[in-house]
Coordinates of C-alpha atoms and ligand atoms in Angstrom, one line a residue:
X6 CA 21.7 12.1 17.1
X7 CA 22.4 13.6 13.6
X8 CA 19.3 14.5 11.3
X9 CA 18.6 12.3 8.3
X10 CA 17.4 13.9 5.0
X11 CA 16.0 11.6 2.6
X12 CA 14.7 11.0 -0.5
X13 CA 12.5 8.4 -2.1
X14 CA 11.4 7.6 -5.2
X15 CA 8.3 5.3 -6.3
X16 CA 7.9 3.7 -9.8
X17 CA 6.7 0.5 -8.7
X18 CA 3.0 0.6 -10.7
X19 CA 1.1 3.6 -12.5
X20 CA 2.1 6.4 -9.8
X21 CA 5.3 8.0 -9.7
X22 CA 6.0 9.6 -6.3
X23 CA 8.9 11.7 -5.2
X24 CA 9.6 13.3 -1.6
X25 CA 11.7 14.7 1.1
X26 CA 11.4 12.8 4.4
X27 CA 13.7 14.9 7.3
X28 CA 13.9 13.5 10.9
X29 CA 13.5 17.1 12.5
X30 CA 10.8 18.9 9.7
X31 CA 8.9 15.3 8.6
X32 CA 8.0 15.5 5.1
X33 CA 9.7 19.2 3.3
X34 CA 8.2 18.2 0.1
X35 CA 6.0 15.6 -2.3
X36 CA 4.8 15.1 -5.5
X37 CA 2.9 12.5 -7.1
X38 CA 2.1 11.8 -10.9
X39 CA -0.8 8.8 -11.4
X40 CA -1.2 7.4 -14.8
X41 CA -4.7 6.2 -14.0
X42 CA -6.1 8.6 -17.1
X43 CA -3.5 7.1 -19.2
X44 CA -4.6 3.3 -18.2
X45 CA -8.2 4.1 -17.8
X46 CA -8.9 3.1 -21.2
X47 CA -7.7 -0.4 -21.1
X48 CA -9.3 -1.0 -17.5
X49 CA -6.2 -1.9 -16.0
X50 CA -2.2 -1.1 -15.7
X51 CA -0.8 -1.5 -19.7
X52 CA 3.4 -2.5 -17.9
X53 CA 5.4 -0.8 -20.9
X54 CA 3.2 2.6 -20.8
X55 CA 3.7 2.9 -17.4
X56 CA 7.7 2.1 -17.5
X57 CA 7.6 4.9 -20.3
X58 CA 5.7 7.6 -18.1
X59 CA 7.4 7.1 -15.1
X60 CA 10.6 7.7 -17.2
X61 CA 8.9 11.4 -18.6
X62 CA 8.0 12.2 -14.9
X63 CA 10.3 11.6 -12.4
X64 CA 13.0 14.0 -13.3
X65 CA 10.4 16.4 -13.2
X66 CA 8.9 15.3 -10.1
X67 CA 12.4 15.2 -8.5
X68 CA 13.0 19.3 -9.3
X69 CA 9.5 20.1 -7.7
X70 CA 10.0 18.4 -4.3
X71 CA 13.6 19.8 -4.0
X72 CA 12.4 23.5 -4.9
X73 CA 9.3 22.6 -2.8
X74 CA 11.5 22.1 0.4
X75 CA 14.2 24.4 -0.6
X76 CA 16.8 22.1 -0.3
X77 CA 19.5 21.3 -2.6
X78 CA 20.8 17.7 -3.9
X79 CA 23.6 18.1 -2.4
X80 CA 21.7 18.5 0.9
X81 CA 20.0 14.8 0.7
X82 CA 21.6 12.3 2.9
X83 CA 20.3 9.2 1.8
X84 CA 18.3 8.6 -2.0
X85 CA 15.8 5.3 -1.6
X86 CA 13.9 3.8 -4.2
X87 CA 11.4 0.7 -4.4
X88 CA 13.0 -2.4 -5.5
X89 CA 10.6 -4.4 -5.2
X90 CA 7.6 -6.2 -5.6
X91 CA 5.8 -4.2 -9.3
X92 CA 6.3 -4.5 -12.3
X93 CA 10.1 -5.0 -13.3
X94 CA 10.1 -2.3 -16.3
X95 CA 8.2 0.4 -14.3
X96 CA 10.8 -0.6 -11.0
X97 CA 14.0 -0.6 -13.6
X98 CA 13.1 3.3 -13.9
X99 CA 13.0 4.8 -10.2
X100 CA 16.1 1.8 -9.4
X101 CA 17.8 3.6 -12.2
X102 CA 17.5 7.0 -11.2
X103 CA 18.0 6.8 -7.3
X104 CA 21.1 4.9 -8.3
X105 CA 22.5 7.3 -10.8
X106 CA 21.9 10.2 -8.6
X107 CA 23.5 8.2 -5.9
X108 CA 26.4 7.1 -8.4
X109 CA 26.8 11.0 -9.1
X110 CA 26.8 12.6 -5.8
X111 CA 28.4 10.2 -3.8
X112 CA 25.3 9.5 -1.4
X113 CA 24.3 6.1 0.1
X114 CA 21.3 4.7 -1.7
X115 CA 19.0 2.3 0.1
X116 CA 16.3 -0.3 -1.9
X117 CA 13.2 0.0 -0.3
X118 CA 10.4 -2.8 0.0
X119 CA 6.9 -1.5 -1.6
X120 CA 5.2 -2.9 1.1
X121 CA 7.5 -1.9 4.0
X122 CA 6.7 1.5 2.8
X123 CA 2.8 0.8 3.2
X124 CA 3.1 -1.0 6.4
X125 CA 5.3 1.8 8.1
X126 CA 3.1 4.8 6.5
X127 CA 0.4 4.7 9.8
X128 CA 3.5 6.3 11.9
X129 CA 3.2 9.5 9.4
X130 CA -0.5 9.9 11.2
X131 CA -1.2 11.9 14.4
X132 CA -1.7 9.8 16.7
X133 CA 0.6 7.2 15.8
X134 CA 1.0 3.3 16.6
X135 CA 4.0 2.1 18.4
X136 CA 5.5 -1.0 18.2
X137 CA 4.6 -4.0 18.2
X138 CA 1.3 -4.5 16.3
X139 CA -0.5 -6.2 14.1
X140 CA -0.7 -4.9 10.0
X141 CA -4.1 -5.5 8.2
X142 CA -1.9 -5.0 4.6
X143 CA -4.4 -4.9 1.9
X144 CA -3.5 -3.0 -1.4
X145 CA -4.6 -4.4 -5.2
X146 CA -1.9 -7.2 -4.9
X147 CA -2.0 -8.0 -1.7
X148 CA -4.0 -9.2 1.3
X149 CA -2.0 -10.3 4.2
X150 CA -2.1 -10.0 8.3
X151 CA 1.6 -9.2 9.2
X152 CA 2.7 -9.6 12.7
X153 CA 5.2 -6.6 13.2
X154 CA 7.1 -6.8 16.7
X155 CA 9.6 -4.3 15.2
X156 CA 11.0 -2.0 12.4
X157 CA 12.3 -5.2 10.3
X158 CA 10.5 -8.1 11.9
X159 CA 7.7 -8.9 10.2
X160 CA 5.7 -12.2 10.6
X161 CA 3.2 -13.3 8.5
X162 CA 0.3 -14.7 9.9
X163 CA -2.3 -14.9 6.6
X164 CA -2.7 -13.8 3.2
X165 CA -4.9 -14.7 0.6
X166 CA -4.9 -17.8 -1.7
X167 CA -6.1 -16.0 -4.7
X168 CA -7.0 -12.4 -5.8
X169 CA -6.7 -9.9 -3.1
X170 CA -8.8 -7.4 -1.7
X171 CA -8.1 -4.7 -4.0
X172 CA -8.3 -7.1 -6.8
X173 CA -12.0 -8.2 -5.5
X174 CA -13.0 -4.6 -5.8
X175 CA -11.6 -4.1 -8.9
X176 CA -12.9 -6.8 -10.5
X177 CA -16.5 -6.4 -9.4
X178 CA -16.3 -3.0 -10.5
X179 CA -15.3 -3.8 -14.2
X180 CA -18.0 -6.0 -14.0
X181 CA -20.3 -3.0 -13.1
X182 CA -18.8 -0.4 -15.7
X183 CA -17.9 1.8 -12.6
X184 CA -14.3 2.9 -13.9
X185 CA -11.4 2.4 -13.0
X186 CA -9.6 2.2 -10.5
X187 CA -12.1 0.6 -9.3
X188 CA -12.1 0.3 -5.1
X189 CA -12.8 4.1 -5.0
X190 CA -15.4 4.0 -8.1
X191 CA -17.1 1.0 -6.0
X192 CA -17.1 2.7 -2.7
X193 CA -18.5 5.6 -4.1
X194 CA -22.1 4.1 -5.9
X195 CA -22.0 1.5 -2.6
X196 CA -22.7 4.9 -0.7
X197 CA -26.2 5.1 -2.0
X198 CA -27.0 1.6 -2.1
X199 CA -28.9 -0.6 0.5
X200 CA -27.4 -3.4 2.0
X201 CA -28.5 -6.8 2.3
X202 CA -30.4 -7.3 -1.0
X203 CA -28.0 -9.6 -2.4
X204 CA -26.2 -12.8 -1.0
X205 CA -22.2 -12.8 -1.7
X206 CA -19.9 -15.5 -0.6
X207 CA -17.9 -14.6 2.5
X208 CA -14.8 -17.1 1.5
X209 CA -13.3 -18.5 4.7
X210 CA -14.6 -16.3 6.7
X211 CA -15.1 -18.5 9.5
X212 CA -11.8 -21.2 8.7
X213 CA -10.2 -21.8 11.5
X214 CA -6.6 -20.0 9.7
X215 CA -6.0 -16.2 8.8
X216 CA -6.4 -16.6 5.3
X217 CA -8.4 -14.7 3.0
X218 CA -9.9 -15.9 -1.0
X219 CA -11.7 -13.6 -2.8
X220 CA -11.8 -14.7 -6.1
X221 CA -15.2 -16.4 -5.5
X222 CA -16.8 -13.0 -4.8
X223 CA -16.2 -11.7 -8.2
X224 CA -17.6 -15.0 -9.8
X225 CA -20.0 -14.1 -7.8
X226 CA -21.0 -10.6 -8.5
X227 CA -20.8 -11.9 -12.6
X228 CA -23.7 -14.9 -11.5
X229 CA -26.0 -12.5 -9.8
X230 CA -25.8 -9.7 -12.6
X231 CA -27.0 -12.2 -15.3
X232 CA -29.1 -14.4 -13.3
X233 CA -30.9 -11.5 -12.0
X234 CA -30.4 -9.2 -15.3
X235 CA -29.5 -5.9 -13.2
X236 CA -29.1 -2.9 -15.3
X237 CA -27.3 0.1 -13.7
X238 CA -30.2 1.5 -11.0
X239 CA -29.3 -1.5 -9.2
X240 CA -25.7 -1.3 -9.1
X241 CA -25.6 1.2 -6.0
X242 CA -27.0 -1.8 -4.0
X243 CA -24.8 -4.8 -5.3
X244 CA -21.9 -2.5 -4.7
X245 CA -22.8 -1.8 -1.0
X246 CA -22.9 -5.7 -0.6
X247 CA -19.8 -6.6 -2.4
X248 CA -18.3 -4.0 -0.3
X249 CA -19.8 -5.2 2.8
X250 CA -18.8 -8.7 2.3
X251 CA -15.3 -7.8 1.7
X252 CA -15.4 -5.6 4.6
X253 CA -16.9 -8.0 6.8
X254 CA -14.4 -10.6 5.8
X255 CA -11.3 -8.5 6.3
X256 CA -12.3 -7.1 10.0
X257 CA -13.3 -10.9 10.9
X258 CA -10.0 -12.1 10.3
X259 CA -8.0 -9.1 11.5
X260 CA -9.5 -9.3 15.2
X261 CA -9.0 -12.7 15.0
X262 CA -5.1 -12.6 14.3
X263 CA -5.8 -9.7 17.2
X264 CA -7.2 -12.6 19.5
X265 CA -4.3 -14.9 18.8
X266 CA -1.4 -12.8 19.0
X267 CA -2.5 -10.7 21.8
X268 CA -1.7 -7.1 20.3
X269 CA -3.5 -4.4 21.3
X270 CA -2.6 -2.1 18.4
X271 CA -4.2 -2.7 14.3
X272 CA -2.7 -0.9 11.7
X273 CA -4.0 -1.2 8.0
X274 CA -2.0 0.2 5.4
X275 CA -2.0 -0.3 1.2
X276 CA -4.9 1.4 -0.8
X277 CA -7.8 0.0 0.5
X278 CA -7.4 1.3 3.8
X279 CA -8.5 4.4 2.2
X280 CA -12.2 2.4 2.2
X281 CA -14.5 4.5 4.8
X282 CA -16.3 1.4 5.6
X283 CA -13.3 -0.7 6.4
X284 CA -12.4 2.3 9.0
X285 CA -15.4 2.2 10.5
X286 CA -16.0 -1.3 11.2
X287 CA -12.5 -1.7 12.2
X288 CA -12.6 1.3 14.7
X289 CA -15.9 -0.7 15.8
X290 CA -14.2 -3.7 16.4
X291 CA -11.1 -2.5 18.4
X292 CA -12.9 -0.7 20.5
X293 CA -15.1 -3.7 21.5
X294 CA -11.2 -5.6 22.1
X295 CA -10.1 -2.8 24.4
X296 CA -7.6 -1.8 21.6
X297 CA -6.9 1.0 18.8
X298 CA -6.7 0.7 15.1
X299 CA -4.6 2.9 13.1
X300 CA -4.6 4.3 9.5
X301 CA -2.6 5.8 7.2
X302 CA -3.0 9.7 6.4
X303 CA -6.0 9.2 3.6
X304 CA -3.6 11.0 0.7
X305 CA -0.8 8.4 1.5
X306 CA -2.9 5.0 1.4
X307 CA -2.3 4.8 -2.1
X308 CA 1.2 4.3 -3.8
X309 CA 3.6 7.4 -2.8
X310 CA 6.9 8.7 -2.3
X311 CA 6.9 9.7 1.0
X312 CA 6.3 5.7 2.3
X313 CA 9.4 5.3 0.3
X314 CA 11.7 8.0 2.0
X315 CA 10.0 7.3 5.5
X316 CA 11.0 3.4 5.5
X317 CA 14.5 4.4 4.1
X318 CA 14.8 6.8 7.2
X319 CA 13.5 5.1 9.5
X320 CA 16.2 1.8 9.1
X321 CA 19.2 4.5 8.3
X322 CA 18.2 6.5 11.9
X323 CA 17.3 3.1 13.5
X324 CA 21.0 1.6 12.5
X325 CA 22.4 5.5 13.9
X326 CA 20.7 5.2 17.1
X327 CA 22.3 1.7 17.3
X328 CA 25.6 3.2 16.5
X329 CA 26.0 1.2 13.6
X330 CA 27.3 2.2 10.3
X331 CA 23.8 3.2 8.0
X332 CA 26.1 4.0 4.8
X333 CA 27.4 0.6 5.1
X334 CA 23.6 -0.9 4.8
X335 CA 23.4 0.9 1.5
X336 CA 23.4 -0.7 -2.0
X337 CA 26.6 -0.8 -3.9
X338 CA 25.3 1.4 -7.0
X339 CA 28.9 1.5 -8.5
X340 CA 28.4 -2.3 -9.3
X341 CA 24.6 -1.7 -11.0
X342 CA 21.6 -2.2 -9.6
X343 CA 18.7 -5.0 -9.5
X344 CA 15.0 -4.8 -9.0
X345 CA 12.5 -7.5 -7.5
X346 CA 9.7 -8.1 -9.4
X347 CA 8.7 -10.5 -6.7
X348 CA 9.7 -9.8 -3.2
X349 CA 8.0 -11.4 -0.1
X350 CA 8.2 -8.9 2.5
X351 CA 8.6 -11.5 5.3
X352 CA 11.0 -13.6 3.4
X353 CA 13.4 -10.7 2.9
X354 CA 13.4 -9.1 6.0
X355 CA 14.0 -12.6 8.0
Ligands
KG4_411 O1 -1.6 0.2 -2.5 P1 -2.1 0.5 -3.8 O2 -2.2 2.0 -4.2 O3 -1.3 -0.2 -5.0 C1 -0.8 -1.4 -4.8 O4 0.4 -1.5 -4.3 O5 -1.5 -2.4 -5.3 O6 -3.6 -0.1 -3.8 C2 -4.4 0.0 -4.9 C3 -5.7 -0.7 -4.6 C4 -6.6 -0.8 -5.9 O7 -7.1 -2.1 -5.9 C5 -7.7 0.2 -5.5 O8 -8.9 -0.1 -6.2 C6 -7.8 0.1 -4.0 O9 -6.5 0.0 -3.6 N1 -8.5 1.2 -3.4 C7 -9.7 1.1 -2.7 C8 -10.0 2.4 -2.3 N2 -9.0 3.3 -2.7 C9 -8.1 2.5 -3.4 N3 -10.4 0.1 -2.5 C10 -11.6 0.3 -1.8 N4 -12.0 1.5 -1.4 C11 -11.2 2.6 -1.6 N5 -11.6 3.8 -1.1
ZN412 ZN1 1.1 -0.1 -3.2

């Protein structure tokens, strides 16, 4: 089987990621601009700074990883970028460049899906899930349980029916002052807090479905600061219970969809599975089930390139294992190029 080289880019929201994924060496290079600084300011993403940033960096970013790995352009066999789901002006940029490279050098370009990229980005850790399992995807715009019986089949089995889990942190963060982005910020001053001070709605957390809603949490956090008029010595504590109920929420439902589909592997991918607490009471949990839980590496959880390349390579080698033509599943870049601003992962992969 003939080694892939590819390389992905990520413009999708405030991080522009570049990288090098190879079938024999793994990942020869990475780099990774965030525009969290720039956005911190206005407490969340501001669309048309990003879309300009990410235009400044990826170039750049682009030179760095190919001197990082030593390897040439002419070297890459396949350029990916994401298509979709993020915000259309910040997408238009890394669409735009993948394709003009493409359009250049005569290389097969392939559109990647955002979340494909987080849901396959456990098999970049050591050890490493196999197929089929079960994907706890939770990032700051979405929350869902994905069945995945194989690269490209992907079922889903909840999501939420309002703000997602990244959102829920977010939010009660702001509410808090604690920065931004906020999970991290949150996770941190929840570390020297005591749990159990304060009761926070667990939404659903005992429906009979494998749907999440969060957006009561957050109304929730804004009640119990005025009503109780906390000032910041208290925040450590509310934190470590607004984390705790989101935890608690999101392992409940993931060994349930466990339970139901029989799986013996969970994977959670998207930023929060970067959350230490979400590990550990996962790990916890699949242990008691007689099964194993899987994470992404903790510096690819959050938006990257390397998820991009990786998703890209794995469907181009998959389609060259099957002796099937890969350049033929590439985009037609001569004819333009779209993005997705909205893009169900299960929908498009069907
Ligand atoms: O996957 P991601 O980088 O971007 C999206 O595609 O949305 O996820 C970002 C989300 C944000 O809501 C961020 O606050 C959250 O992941 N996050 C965390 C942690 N690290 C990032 N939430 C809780 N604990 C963390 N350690
Ligand atoms: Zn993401």
């Amino acid at each position: 089987m003939r080694a892939m080289r590819v390389l992905g880019i990520e413009s999708s929201c405030d991080e522009t990621g570049v990288a090098l994924y190879d079938t024999r060496k793994g990942i020869m290079g990475q780099a990774l601009h965030t525009q969290m600084a720039m956005h911190a300011d206005y407490g969340g993403v501001v669309p048309e700074l990003a879309s300009r940033d990410h235009i400044r960096r990826v170039v750049p970013l682009t030179r760095a990883v190919l001197a990082q790995a030593g390897c040439s352009l002419g070297e890459v066999d396949l350029i990916a970028y994401t298509q979709g789901p993020g915000l259309s002006g910040a997408l238009l940029v890394g669409a735009a460049t993948a394709s003009g490279m493409a359009l250049a050098l005569g290389k097969p370009c392939y559109a990647v899906h955002h979340l494909e990229g987080h849901l396959l980005s456990p098999l970049l850790a050591t050890p490493k899930p196999s197929f089929p399992f079960v994907c706890l995807l939770v990032s700051g715009g979405h929350t869902q349980l994905i069945d995945v019986a194989a690269l490209g089949s992907y079922a889903l089995l909840g999501d939420t029916v309002d703000d997602a889990a990244g959102e829920a942190f977010d939010k009660s963060a702001k509410l808090m002052d604690l920065g931004y982005p906020g999970g991290p910020a949150l996770a941190a001053v929840a570390q020297r807090g005591k749990l159990g001070r304060f009761k926070l709605p667990r939404p659903k957390l005992h429906s009979p479905d494998l749907d999440f809603s969060f957006s009561g949490l957050k109304t929730a956090v804004l009640t119990t600061l005025k009503r109780e008029q906390l000032t910041t010595k208290d925040y450590p504590d509310l934190a470590a219970d607004v984390q705790e109920a989101i935890v608690e929420v999101l392992s409940a439902k993931s060994l349930k969809a466990m339970k139901q589909t029989g799986r013996k592997q969970l994977i959670v991918a998207g930023g929060v599975s970067a959350n230490l607490a979400l590990r550990e009471r996962l790990q916890q949990g699949m242990k008691k089930l007689g099964g194993e839980v899987f994470f992404p590496p903790l510096s690819l959880c959050s938006d990257n390139g390397v998820m991009i390349a990786f998703a890209a390579h794995e469907r181009a080698y998959a389609l060259q294992q099957q002796g099937l033509d890969w350049k033929a599943a590439a985009q037609p870049v001569d004819q333009g190029f779209t993005v997705k601003p909205r893009w169900p992962l299960v929908q498009s992969f069907l």
